[in-house]
mmCIF file of C-alpha atoms and ligand atoms in Angstrom:
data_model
loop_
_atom_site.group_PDB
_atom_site.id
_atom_site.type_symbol
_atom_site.label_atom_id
_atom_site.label_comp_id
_atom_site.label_asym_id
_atom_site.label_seq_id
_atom_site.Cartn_x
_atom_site.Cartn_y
_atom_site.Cartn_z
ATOM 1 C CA UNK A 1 -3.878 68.971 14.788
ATOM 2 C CA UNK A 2 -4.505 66.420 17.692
ATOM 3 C CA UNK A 3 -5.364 63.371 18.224
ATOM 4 C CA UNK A 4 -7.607 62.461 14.510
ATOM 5 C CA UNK A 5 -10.604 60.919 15.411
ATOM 6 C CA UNK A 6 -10.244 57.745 13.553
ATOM 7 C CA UNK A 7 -7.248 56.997 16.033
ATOM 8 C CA UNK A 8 -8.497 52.921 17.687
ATOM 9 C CA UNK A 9 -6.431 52.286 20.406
ATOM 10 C CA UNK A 10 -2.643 53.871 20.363
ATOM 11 C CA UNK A 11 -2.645 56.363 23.679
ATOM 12 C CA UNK A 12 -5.827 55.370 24.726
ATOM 13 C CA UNK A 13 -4.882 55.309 28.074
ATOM 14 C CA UNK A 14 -2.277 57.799 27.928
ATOM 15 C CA UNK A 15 -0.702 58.142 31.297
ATOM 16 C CA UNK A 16 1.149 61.269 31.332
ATOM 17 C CA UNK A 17 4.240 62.156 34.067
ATOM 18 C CA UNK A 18 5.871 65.588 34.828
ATOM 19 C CA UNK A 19 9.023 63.257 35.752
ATOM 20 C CA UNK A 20 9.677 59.429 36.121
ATOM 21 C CA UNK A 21 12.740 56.698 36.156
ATOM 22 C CA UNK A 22 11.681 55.901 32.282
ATOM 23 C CA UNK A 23 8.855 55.388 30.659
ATOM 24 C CA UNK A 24 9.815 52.019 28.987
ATOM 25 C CA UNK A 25 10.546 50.758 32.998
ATOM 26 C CA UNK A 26 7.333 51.999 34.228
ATOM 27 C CA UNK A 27 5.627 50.134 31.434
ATOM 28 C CA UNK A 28 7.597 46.768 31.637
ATOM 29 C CA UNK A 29 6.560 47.072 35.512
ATOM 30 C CA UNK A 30 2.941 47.825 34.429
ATOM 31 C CA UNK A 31 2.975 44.565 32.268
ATOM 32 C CA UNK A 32 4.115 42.351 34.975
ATOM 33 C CA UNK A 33 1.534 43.940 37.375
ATOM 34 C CA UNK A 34 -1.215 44.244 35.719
ATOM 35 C CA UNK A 35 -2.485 43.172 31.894
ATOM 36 C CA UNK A 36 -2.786 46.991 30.198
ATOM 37 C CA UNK A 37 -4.781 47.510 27.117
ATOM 38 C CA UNK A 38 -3.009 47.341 23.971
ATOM 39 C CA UNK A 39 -2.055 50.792 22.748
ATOM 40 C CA UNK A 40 -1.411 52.079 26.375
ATOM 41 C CA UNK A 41 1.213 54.846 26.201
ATOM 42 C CA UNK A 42 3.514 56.240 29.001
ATOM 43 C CA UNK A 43 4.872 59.409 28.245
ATOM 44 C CA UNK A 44 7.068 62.349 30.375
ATOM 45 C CA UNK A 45 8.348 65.584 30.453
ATOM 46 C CA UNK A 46 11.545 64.145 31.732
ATOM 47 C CA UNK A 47 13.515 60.609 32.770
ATOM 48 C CA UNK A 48 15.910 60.532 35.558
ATOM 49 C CA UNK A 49 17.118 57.069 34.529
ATOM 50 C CA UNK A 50 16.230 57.199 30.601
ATOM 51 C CA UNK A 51 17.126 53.901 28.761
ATOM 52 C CA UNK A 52 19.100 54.032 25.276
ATOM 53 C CA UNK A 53 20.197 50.893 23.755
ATOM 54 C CA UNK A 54 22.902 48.723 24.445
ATOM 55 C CA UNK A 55 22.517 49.656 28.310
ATOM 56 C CA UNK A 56 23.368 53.236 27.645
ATOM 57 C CA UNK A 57 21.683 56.464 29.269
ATOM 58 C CA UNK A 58 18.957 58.260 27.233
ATOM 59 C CA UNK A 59 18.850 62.429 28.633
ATOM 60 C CA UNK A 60 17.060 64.621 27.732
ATOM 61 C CA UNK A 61 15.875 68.447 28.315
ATOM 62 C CA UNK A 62 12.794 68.737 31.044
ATOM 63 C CA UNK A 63 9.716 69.442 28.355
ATOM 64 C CA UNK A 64 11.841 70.121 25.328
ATOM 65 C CA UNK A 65 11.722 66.674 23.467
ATOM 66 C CA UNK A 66 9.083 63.580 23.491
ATOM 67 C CA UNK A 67 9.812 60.441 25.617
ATOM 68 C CA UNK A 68 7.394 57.852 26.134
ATOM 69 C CA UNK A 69 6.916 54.244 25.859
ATOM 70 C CA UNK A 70 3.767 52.669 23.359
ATOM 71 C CA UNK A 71 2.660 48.694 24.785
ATOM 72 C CA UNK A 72 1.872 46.609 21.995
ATOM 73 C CA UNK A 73 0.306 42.937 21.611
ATOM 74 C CA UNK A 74 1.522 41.824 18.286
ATOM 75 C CA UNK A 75 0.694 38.329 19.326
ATOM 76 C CA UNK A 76 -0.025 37.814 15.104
ATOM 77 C CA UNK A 77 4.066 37.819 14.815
ATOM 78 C CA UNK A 78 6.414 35.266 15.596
ATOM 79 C CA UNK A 79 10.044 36.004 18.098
ATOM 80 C CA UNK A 80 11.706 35.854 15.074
ATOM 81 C CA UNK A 81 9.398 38.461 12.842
ATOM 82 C CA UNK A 82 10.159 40.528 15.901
ATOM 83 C CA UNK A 83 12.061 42.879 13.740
ATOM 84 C CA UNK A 84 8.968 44.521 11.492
ATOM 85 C CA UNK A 85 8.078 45.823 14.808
ATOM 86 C CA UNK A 86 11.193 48.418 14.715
ATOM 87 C CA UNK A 87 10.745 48.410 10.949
ATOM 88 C CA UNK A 88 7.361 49.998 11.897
ATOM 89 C CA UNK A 89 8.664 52.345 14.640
ATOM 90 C CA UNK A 90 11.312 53.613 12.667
ATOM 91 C CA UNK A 91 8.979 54.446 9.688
ATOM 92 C CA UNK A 92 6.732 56.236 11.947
ATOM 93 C CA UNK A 93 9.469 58.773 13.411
ATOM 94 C CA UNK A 94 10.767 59.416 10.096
ATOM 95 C CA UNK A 95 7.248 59.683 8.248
ATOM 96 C CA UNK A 96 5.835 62.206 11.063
ATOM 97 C CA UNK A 97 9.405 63.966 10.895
ATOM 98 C CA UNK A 98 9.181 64.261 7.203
ATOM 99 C CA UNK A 99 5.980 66.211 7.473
ATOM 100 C CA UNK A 100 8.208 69.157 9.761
ATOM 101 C CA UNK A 101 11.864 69.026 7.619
ATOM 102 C CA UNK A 102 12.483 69.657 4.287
ATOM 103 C CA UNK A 103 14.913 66.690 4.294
ATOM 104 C CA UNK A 104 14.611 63.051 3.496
ATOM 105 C CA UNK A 105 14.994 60.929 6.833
ATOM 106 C CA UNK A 106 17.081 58.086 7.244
ATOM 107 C CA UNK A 107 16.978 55.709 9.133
ATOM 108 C CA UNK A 108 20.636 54.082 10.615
ATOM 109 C CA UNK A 109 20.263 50.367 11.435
ATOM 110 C CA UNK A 110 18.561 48.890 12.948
ATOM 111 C CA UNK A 111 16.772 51.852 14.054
ATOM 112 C CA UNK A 112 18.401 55.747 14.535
ATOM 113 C CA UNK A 113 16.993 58.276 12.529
ATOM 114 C CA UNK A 114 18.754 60.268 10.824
ATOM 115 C CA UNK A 115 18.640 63.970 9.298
ATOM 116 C CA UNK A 116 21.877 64.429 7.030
ATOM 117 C CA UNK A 117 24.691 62.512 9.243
ATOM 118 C CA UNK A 118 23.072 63.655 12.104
ATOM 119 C CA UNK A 119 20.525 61.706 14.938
ATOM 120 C CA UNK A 120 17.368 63.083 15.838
ATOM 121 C CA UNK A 121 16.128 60.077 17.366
ATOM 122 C CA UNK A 122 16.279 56.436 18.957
ATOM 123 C CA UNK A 123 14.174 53.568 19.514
ATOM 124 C CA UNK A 124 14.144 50.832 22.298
ATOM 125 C CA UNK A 125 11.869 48.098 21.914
ATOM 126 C CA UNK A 126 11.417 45.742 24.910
ATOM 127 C CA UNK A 127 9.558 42.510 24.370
ATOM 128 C CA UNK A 128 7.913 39.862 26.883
ATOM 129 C CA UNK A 129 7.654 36.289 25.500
ATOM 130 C CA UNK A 130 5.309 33.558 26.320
ATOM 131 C CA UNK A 131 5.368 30.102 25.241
ATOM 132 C CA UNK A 132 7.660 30.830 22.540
ATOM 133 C CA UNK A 133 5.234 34.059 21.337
ATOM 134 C CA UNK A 134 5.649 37.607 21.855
ATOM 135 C CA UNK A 135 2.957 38.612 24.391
ATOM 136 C CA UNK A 136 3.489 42.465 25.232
ATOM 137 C CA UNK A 137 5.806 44.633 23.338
ATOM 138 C CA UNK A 138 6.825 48.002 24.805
ATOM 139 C CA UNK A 139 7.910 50.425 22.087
ATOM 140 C CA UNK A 140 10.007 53.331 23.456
ATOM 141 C CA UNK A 141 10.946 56.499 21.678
ATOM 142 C CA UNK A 142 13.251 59.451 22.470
ATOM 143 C CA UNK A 143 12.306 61.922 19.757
ATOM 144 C CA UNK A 144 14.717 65.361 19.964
ATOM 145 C CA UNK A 145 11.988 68.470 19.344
ATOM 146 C CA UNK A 146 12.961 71.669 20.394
ATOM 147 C CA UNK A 147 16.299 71.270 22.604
ATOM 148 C CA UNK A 148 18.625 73.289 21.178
ATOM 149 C CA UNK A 149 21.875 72.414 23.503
ATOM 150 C CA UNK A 150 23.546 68.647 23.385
ATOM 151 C CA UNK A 151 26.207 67.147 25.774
ATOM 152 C CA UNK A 152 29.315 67.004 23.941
ATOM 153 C CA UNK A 153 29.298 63.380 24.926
ATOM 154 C CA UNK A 154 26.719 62.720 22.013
ATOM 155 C CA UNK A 155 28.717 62.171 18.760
ATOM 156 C CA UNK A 156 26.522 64.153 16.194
ATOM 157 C CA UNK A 157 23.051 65.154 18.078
ATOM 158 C CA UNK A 158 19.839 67.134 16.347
ATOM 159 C CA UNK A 159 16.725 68.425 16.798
ATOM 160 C CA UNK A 160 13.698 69.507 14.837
ATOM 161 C CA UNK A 161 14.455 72.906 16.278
ATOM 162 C CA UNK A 162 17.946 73.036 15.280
ATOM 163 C CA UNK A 163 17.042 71.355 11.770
ATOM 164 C CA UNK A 164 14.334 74.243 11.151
ATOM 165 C CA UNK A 165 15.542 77.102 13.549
ATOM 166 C CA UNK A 166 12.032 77.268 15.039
ATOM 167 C CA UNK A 167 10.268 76.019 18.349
ATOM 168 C CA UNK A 168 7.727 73.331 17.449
ATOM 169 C CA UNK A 169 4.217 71.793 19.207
ATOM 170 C CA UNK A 170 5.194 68.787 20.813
ATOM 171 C CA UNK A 171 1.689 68.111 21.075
ATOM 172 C CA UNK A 172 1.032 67.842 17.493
ATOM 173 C CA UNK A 173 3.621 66.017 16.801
ATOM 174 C CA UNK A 174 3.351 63.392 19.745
ATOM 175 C CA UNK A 175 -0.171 63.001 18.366
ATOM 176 C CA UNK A 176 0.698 62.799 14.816
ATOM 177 C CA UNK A 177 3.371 59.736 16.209
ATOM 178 C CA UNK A 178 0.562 58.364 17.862
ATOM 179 C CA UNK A 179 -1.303 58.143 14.893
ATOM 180 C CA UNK A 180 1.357 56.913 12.354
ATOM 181 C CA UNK A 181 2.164 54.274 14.535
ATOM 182 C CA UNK A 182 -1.129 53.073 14.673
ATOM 183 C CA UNK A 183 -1.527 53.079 11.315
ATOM 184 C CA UNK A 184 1.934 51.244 10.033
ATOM 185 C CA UNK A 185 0.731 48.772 12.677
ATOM 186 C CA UNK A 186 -2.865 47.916 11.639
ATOM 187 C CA UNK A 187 -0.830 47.499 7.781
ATOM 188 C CA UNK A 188 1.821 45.130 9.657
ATOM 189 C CA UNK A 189 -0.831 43.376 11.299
ATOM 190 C CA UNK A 190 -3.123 43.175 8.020
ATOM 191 C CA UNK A 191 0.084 41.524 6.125
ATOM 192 C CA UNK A 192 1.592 44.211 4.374
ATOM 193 C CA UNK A 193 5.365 43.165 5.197
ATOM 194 C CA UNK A 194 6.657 43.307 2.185
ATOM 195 C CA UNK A 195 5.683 47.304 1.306
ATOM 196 C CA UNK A 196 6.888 47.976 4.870
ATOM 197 C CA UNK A 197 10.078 46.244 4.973
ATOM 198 C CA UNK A 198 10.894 47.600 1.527
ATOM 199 C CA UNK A 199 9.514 51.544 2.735
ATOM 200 C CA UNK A 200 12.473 50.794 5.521
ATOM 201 C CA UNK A 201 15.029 49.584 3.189
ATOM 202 C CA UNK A 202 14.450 52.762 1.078
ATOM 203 C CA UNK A 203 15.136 54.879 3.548
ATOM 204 C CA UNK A 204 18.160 53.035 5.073
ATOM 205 C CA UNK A 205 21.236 54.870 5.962
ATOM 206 C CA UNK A 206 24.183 54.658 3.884
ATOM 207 C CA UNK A 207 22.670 51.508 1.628
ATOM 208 C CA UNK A 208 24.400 51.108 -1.543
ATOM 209 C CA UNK A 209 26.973 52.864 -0.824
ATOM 210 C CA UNK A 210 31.195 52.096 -0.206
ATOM 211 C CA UNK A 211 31.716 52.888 3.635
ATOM 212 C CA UNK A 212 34.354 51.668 6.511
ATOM 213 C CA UNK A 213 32.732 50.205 9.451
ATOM 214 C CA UNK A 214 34.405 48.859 12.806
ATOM 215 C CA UNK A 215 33.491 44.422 13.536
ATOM 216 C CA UNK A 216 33.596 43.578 16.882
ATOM 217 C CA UNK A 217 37.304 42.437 17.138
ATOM 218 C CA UNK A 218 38.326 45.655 16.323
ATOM 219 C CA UNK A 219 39.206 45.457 12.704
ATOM 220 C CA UNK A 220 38.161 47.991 10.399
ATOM 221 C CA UNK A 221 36.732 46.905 6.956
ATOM 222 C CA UNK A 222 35.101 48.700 3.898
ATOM 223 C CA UNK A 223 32.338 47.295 2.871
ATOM 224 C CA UNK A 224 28.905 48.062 1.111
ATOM 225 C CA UNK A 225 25.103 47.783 3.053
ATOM 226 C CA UNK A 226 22.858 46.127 0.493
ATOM 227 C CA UNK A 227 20.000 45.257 3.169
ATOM 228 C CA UNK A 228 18.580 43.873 5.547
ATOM 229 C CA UNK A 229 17.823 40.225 5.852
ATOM 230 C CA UNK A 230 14.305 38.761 7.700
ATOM 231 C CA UNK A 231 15.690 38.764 10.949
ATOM 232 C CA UNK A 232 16.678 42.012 11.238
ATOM 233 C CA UNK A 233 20.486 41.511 10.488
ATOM 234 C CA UNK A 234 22.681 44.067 8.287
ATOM 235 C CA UNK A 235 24.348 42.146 4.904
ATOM 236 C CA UNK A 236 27.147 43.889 4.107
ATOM 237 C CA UNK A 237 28.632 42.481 1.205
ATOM 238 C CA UNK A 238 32.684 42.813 1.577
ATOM 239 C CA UNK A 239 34.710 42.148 -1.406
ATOM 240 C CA UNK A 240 32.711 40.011 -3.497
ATOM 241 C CA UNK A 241 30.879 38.242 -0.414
ATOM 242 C CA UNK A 242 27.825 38.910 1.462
ATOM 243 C CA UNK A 243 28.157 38.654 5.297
ATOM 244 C CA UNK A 244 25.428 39.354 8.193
ATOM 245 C CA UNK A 245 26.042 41.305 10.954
ATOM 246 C CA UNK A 246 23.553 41.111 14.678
ATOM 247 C CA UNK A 247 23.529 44.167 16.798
ATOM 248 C CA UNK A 248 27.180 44.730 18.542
ATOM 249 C CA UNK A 249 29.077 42.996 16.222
ATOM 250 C CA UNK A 250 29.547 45.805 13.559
ATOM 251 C CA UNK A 251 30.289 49.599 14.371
ATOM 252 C CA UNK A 252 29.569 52.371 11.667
ATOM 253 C CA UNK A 253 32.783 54.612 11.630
ATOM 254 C CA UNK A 254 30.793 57.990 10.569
HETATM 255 C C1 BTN B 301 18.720 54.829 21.668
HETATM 256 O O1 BTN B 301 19.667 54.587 22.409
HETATM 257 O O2 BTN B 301 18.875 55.329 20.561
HETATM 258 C C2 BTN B 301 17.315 54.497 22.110
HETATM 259 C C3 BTN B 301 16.740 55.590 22.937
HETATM 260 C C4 BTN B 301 15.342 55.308 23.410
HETATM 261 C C5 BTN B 301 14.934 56.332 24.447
HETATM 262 C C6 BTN B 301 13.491 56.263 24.804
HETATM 263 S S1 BTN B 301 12.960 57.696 25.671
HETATM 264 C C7 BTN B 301 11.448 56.936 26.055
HETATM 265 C C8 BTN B 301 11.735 55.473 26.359
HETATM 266 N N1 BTN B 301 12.053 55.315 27.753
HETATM 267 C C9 BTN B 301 13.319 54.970 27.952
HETATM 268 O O3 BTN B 301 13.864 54.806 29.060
HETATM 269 N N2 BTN B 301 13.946 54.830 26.776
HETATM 270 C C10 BTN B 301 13.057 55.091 25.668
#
């Protein structure tokens, strides 16, 4: 299955690259060069300077896995609704994954997915503001397909190849990403927030549940996620209080 033929305006352009620094930096650059059409994707076989979040690298296998970058205009949102934008993402990768594993997909705040304890993918969205609105939005995935072999640096890696012990079409299923992202977008943009926030809170990693997890001055405390509040921060309610945690200040001890 390819592209379906009710598909608007995600990958249409796709520019496509045997090799390239990172998709997400060629499509910042495009942004600030020229004014792209919304949906423009960026996608390549391979990064030599792949971007993960919180600065880290992002590597992966020449051709094995899907890398590319989707430029958005969600100029209906507000900065601070900037977080139903990975809600989106992240509901996309683990829909279209869904389809391939027998195996409900998590996804670890704000916005790893999952399979069992394990990640099979990450998301770096990249946003350029304008008086006080969000103008262009770049939405970069690194989706593990059919690598097989993980640096030992990685703390618990997958693949859809090592989940299902079979070689997949990356074709299909960059198309069928394509697709879902469209569509959770056109809902996002038609007001559905509340059915996606709460489709993201159902599938959110280790909600409900007692767990330790590592604050940012080192201590170690056992707490419970119950959510996710509008701006995208975790609650964690600790004892009998609630707390809220930004990105960086709270480690999950797995
Ligand atoms: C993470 O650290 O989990 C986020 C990884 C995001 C990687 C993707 S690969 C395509 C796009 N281009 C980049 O340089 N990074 C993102």
């Amino acid at each position: 299955m390819l592209s379906s033929p009710s598909r608007l305006f995600v990958a249409k352009p796709l520019i496509e690259f045997q090799s390239i620094d990172s998709t997400n930096a060629y499509a910042i650059e495009l942004i600030s060069k020229s004014n792209p059409s919304e949906g423009t994707a960026i996608i390549a076989q391979y990064q030599t300077d792949g971007v993960g979040q919180y600065g880290r690298k992002w590597v992966g296998e020449e051709g094995k896995n899907l890398m590319l970058s989707v430029i958005l205009k969600p100029v209906f949102l507000k900065p601070t609704e900037q977080f139903y934008l990975t809600i989106i993402t992240a509901l996309s990768i683990a829909e279209v994954l869904e389809s391939h594993l027998d195996k409900h997909i998590r996804i670890k705040w704000p916005n790893d997915i999952y399979v069992d304890r394990k990640k099979i993918a990450g998301v770096l969205i990249q946003n350029t503001l304008k008086s006080s609105r969000i103008e262009y939005t770049v939405v970069g995935v690194g989706l593990n397909v059919n690598q097989q072999h993980f640096s030992t640096d990685l703390a618990n890696p997958t693949s859809i190849y090592n989940e299902k012990q079979d070689t997949i079409d990356i074709l299909q299923v960059r198309e069928q990403l394509f697709d879902t992202l469209e569509q959770n977008y056109l809902l996002l943009k038609g007001g559905k927030r509340s059915s996606l926030r709460n489709a993201y809170l159902d599938r959110l990693f280790q909600k409900n549940v007692s767990h330790k997890y590592q604050l940012q001055n080192g201590d170690t405390v056992e707490g419970v996620i119950t959510g996710v509040a509008d701006q995208g921060h975790l609650q964690l309610q600790i004892g009998q209080k609630d707390h809220l945690f930004q990105l960086n200040e709270i480690n999950y001890i797995l």
